[in-house]
Structure formats: C-alpha cells, structure tokens
Amino acid sequence: MAAHRNKTAVTIFCALLSFVSCGSPEPSDDLGTRRAEQSSEDDKSQSNDATTRRRKVSTMSKSAKAKATGDDETSGPFDLTRAVTASRSPAGPAPQPVPQPAPQPISPPAATPPTNADPAISDCHKGDEFTCKVEFAIVRLTNEKRSGMSPLRHDKNLAFVSRDWSREQSQVGAISHSGFPGARNALHQQEFGAGTQINAENVAMFSGGGGSPEDVAKRFVDMWYNSAGHRANMLGPYQRLGAGVYRGPRGFYGTQIFGR
C-alpha cells in the first residue's frame, strides 16, 4: 500500500512537474502552431496593409491625374475648347445683353415732282394758258436733247422777252435776229427793272395748225435740233432758257433766248 501510494504520489508529482515545467507535447505543439499562424497572419496583415497603401497611392494618383486633366468621373470628359474659352474669359460678372432700340416705323418717302415737270402756269409772265404750256414744253424737250448735260432752267423773264420778239416777227411776216442782243436786253430792263445776260438766240416759224401744246413744242424743237447752228445753241454751256411763242395769222413763231 505504502509503495503503491508512493508510486502513485511520484506519478502525480511527475505529472504535475511535467505540466508545470514543459507542459504536455500537444499543448506545446498547439502553441507553436498558434505562433506560426499568428506570424502568418501578421505577414498577411502587413502584406494587406502594403497592398492597401499601394491602392491608396494609386487611387490618389488617379484622382490627382483626373483633377489635372479634368477627366474626373464626376465632371465628365475634358473639353479643351471650354477650358481655353474659360481661360480667356475675364473674371467678373457675366456680360449683360446690350439693349437694342425699338424699331421705328419706316415712313414712305415724300413724293417729289419729277425734275422734268413743267412749271406751274403762275410761273409764266403775261401769257395765256396754251402759249405758256407750249413754252414750258419747249424747255423740257430741249433738256431731253441735252441728255447727260446740266439741264437748262426755265427763266420766265427771258420767256417774256422771247415771246415779244416772236410777236414782232409775226407782225412783219419774217424771222430775223434784228436788234439782238441790245433790243432784247432793253425790253428786259424796261419790264423787270434790270438788265440780264443774253448769250444766244434761236428763231423759227411754221404755218398751219399746230395741234396740242406738246405737238407745237415738239415741232419747234425738232426744227432747231436738225440745224447745226441752232443745235449748237441748244447744247451750249448755258444755265437759263426762255422760250417764247406767238400764234399769228400766218402761223406760229417761236424764239429761244439762252443766258448764263
């Protein structure tokens, strides 16, 4: 019994001693395994940390590149045109539209009489309506012959002097330039209180009826224009024209006096 007790005590003592000093093989192996696993997990953690850091650096690099180039997923593709335009635009508030004036209604131009219109009858000195119309038409038709040249201005004072000379020719029954220019200027002085410059004169006559004032005027103008000397006066460097017509028993007598 005692020996058995001693043996049992020794066995218990050794078991205790073995447990305290070195432990059982299995626990020792488990500790080593845990340490190896811990080491492996540490290595994996370090490796994961390194990978995470590299990913962060890569992500930061991509983010920085996106900001630098404008190719950010949140901002859309980079537009060089907009960037250049924006870089050239001055800082400050957006330009405001310039107010435009309201369109004004366009009024039609005032009617103006044609430049070749005949003067009013009131612009005829001491002449009847038919005679005045013939005289106006002679001036107008003469200016038509002067196409491209400065037109001659109707001079009612010279027209009165021309008409008086046509009357005198009708009374004597012949055409002439008698008394030119002194007699014409004297009549002008007598009628209007002042002399005038008289430079050239045309005379003509035709018998028979003349028709309308336009017909009579055209017949006189054609007769003068078909004669070289008379045409030279009609196209001369003058500014004023007085045409005078007288209808007598032998027909129509007409006179043109040109002045500057």
Coordinates of C-alpha atoms in Angstrom, one line a residue:
M1 CA 0.0 0.0 0.0
A2 CA 2.7 2.4 1.0
A3 CA 4.7 1.5 -2.0
H4 CA 1.7 1.9 -4.2
R5 CA 0.9 5.2 -2.6
N6 CA 4.5 6.3 -3.1
K7 CA 4.4 5.2 -6.7
T8 CA 1.1 7.0 -7.2
A9 CA 2.4 10.1 -5.5
V10 CA 5.5 10.1 -7.7
T11 CA 3.4 9.7 -10.7
I12 CA 1.2 12.6 -9.7
F13 CA 4.3 14.6 -8.8
C14 CA 5.9 13.9 -12.2
A15 CA 2.7 14.7 -14.0
L16 CA 2.5 18.0 -12.1
L17 CA 6.1 18.7 -12.7
S18 CA 5.9 17.9 -16.3
F19 CA 2.8 20.1 -16.7
V20 CA 4.3 23.0 -14.9
S21 CA 7.8 22.9 -16.4
C22 CA 7.2 22.0 -20.0
G23 CA 3.6 21.0 -20.4
S24 CA 2.3 18.3 -22.5
P25 CA 3.5 17.8 -26.1
E26 CA 0.2 18.6 -27.6
P27 CA -0.3 21.9 -25.9
S28 CA 3.3 22.8 -26.8
D29 CA 2.5 21.9 -30.4
D30 CA -0.7 24.0 -30.3
L31 CA 1.2 27.0 -29.0
G32 CA 3.7 26.7 -31.8
T33 CA 1.0 26.3 -34.4
R34 CA -0.7 29.4 -33.0
R35 CA 2.5 31.3 -33.1
A36 CA 3.1 30.2 -36.7
E37 CA -0.4 31.1 -37.6
Q38 CA -0.1 34.4 -35.8
S39 CA 3.1 35.0 -37.7
S40 CA 1.4 34.1 -40.9
E41 CA -1.5 36.3 -40.1
D42 CA 0.9 39.2 -39.3
D43 CA 2.7 38.6 -42.6
K44 CA -0.7 38.6 -44.4
S45 CA -1.7 41.8 -42.5
Q46 CA 1.5 43.5 -43.4
S47 CA 1.1 42.4 -47.0
N48 CA -2.5 43.6 -47.0
D49 CA -1.5 46.9 -45.5
A50 CA 1.1 47.3 -48.1
T51 CA -1.4 46.4 -50.8
T52 CA -3.9 48.9 -49.3
R53 CA -1.3 51.6 -49.2
R54 CA -0.4 51.0 -52.9
R55 CA -4.1 51.1 -53.8
K56 CA -4.5 54.3 -51.9
V57 CA -1.4 55.8 -53.7
S58 CA -2.7 54.5 -57.0
T59 CA -6.2 56.0 -56.2
M60 CA -4.7 59.3 -55.1
S61 CA -2.5 59.3 -58.3
K62 CA -5.6 58.7 -60.5
S63 CA -7.5 61.3 -58.6
A64 CA -4.8 63.9 -59.0
K65 CA -4.4 63.0 -62.6
A66 CA -8.2 63.3 -63.1
K67 CA -8.1 66.7 -61.5
A68 CA -5.1 67.8 -63.5
T69 CA -6.7 66.7 -66.8
G70 CA -10.3 67.3 -66.0
D71 CA -11.1 63.7 -66.7
D72 CA -12.9 63.2 -63.5
E73 CA -15.7 60.7 -63.4
T74 CA -18.0 63.3 -61.7
S75 CA -17.2 66.0 -64.1
G76 CA -17.3 64.2 -67.4
P77 CA -14.8 64.2 -70.2
F78 CA -12.4 67.1 -70.5
D79 CA -13.3 69.6 -73.1
L80 CA -10.3 71.6 -74.4
T81 CA -12.5 74.2 -76.1
R82 CA -14.4 75.1 -72.9
A83 CA -11.1 75.2 -71.0
V84 CA -9.4 77.5 -73.4
T85 CA -12.5 79.7 -73.6
A86 CA -12.8 79.8 -69.9
S87 CA -9.1 80.7 -69.5
R88 CA -9.5 83.6 -71.9
S89 CA -12.7 85.0 -70.3
P90 CA -12.0 87.8 -67.9
A91 CA -13.1 87.3 -64.3
G92 CA -16.2 89.1 -63.2
P93 CA -20.0 89.0 -63.7
A94 CA -21.4 87.6 -66.8
P95 CA -21.9 90.2 -69.6
Q96 CA -25.4 91.6 -69.8
P97 CA -27.2 92.0 -73.1
V98 CA -27.0 95.4 -74.7
P99 CA -30.5 96.9 -75.0
Q100 CA -31.4 97.5 -78.6
P101 CA -33.6 100.4 -79.7
A102 CA -37.1 99.6 -80.7
P103 CA -37.6 99.6 -84.4
Q104 CA -39.1 102.7 -85.7
P105 CA -41.8 102.6 -88.3
I106 CA -40.5 103.5 -91.8
S107 CA -42.4 106.3 -93.4
P108 CA -42.7 106.2 -97.1
P109 CA -40.6 109.0 -98.7
A110 CA -42.5 112.1 -99.6
A111 CA -43.5 112.3 -103.2
T112 CA -41.3 114.6 -105.2
P113 CA -42.2 116.0 -108.6
P114 CA -40.1 114.8 -111.5
T115 CA -37.2 117.0 -112.4
N116 CA -38.5 117.4 -115.9
A117 CA -42.0 118.5 -114.8
D118 CA -43.3 121.7 -116.4
P119 CA -43.6 124.7 -114.2
A120 CA -47.0 126.0 -113.0
I121 CA -48.9 128.4 -115.1
S122 CA -48.3 131.0 -112.5
D123 CA -44.6 130.9 -113.5
C124 CA -45.5 132.3 -116.9
H125 CA -45.3 136.1 -117.2
K126 CA -48.3 137.6 -119.1
G127 CA -49.1 134.6 -121.3
D128 CA -52.3 132.7 -121.9
E129 CA -52.5 129.1 -120.8
F130 CA -52.0 127.5 -124.3
T131 CA -49.0 129.7 -125.0
C132 CA -47.4 129.0 -121.6
K133 CA -47.8 125.3 -122.0
V134 CA -46.0 125.4 -125.4
E135 CA -43.2 127.4 -123.9
F136 CA -42.8 125.0 -120.9
A137 CA -42.7 122.0 -123.2
I138 CA -40.0 123.6 -125.4
V139 CA -37.7 123.9 -122.4
R140 CA -38.5 120.3 -121.3
L141 CA -37.9 118.9 -124.7
T142 CA -34.7 120.9 -125.2
N143 CA -33.4 119.4 -121.9
E144 CA -34.2 116.0 -123.2
K145 CA -31.9 116.7 -126.1
R146 CA -29.2 117.7 -123.6
S147 CA -29.2 114.2 -122.1
G148 CA -26.1 113.8 -119.9
M149 CA -25.6 117.6 -119.6
S150 CA -26.8 120.0 -117.0
P151 CA -30.4 120.9 -117.7
L152 CA -31.4 124.5 -118.5
R153 CA -33.5 126.3 -116.0
H154 CA -36.8 127.9 -117.2
D155 CA -36.5 131.7 -117.0
K156 CA -39.9 133.4 -117.1
N157 CA -38.4 136.8 -117.7
L158 CA -36.4 135.6 -120.8
A159 CA -39.5 133.8 -121.9
F160 CA -41.5 137.1 -121.9
V161 CA -38.7 138.8 -124.0
S162 CA -38.7 135.8 -126.4
R163 CA -42.5 135.9 -126.8
D164 CA -42.4 139.6 -127.5
W165 CA -39.8 139.1 -130.2
S166 CA -41.9 136.3 -131.8
R167 CA -44.8 138.7 -131.9
E168 CA -42.8 141.3 -133.7
Q169 CA -41.6 138.7 -136.3
S170 CA -45.2 137.6 -136.8
Q171 CA -46.2 141.2 -137.5
V172 CA -43.6 141.7 -140.2
G173 CA -44.1 138.2 -141.5
A174 CA -40.4 137.2 -141.4
I175 CA -37.9 135.7 -139.0
S176 CA -34.7 137.5 -138.1
H177 CA -32.2 138.3 -135.3
S178 CA -32.6 142.1 -135.8
G179 CA -31.7 144.1 -132.8
F180 CA -30.0 141.1 -131.0
P181 CA -29.0 141.4 -128.2
G182 CA -29.4 145.1 -127.4
A183 CA -33.1 145.3 -128.1
R184 CA -33.8 142.2 -126.1
N185 CA -31.9 143.5 -123.1
A186 CA -33.6 146.8 -123.3
L187 CA -37.0 145.2 -123.1
H188 CA -35.9 143.1 -120.1
Q189 CA -34.7 146.3 -118.4
Q190 CA -38.0 148.0 -119.1
E191 CA -40.2 145.2 -118.0
F192 CA -38.3 143.9 -115.0
G193 CA -36.2 146.9 -113.9
A194 CA -32.8 145.3 -114.6
G195 CA -30.8 144.0 -117.5
T196 CA -29.7 140.4 -117.9
Q197 CA -27.0 138.5 -119.7
I198 CA -28.2 137.3 -123.0
N199 CA -25.8 134.9 -124.9
A200 CA -27.6 133.2 -127.8
E201 CA -30.9 133.1 -129.7
N202 CA -32.8 130.7 -132.0
V203 CA -35.9 131.7 -134.1
A204 CA -38.3 129.7 -136.3
M205 CA -41.8 129.7 -137.7
F206 CA -44.2 127.2 -139.4
S207 CA -47.6 127.8 -140.9
G208 CA -50.8 126.0 -140.5
G209 CA -52.4 124.5 -137.4
G210 CA -50.2 123.2 -134.7
G211 CA -52.4 120.8 -132.7
S212 CA -51.8 120.4 -128.9
P213 CA -49.2 122.5 -127.0
E214 CA -47.0 119.4 -126.9
D215 CA -47.2 119.0 -130.7
V216 CA -46.4 122.7 -131.3
A217 CA -43.4 122.5 -128.9
K218 CA -42.1 119.3 -130.5
R219 CA -42.3 120.8 -134.0
F220 CA -40.2 123.8 -133.0
V221 CA -37.6 121.7 -131.1
D222 CA -37.1 119.2 -134.0
M223 CA -36.7 122.1 -136.5
W224 CA -33.9 123.7 -134.3
Y225 CA -32.2 120.4 -133.4
N226 CA -32.0 119.4 -137.1
S227 CA -30.0 122.5 -137.9
A228 CA -26.3 122.5 -136.9
G229 CA -26.1 126.2 -135.8
H230 CA -29.4 126.0 -133.8
R231 CA -28.4 122.7 -132.2
A232 CA -25.1 124.2 -131.1
N233 CA -27.0 126.8 -129.1
M234 CA -29.4 124.1 -127.6
L235 CA -26.4 122.1 -126.4
G236 CA -24.3 125.2 -125.4
P237 CA -22.8 125.9 -121.9
Y238 CA -25.8 127.9 -120.7
Q239 CA -27.9 127.7 -117.5
R240 CA -31.1 129.6 -118.4
L241 CA -33.6 129.3 -121.2
G242 CA -36.5 131.5 -122.1
A243 CA -38.8 130.1 -124.9
G244 CA -41.5 132.5 -126.3
V245 CA -44.2 131.6 -128.8
Y246 CA -46.7 133.7 -130.7
R247 CA -49.6 132.5 -132.8
G248 CA -50.4 134.9 -135.6
P249 CA -52.5 134.8 -138.9
R250 CA -49.6 133.3 -140.8
G251 CA -48.8 130.6 -138.3
F252 CA -46.6 130.0 -135.2
Y253 CA -43.4 132.0 -134.5
G254 CA -41.0 130.9 -131.9
T255 CA -37.9 132.2 -130.2
Q256 CA -35.3 130.7 -127.8
I257 CA -33.0 133.0 -125.7
F258 CA -30.2 131.4 -123.8
G259 CA -28.4 133.0 -120.8
R260 CA -25.8 132.2 -118.2

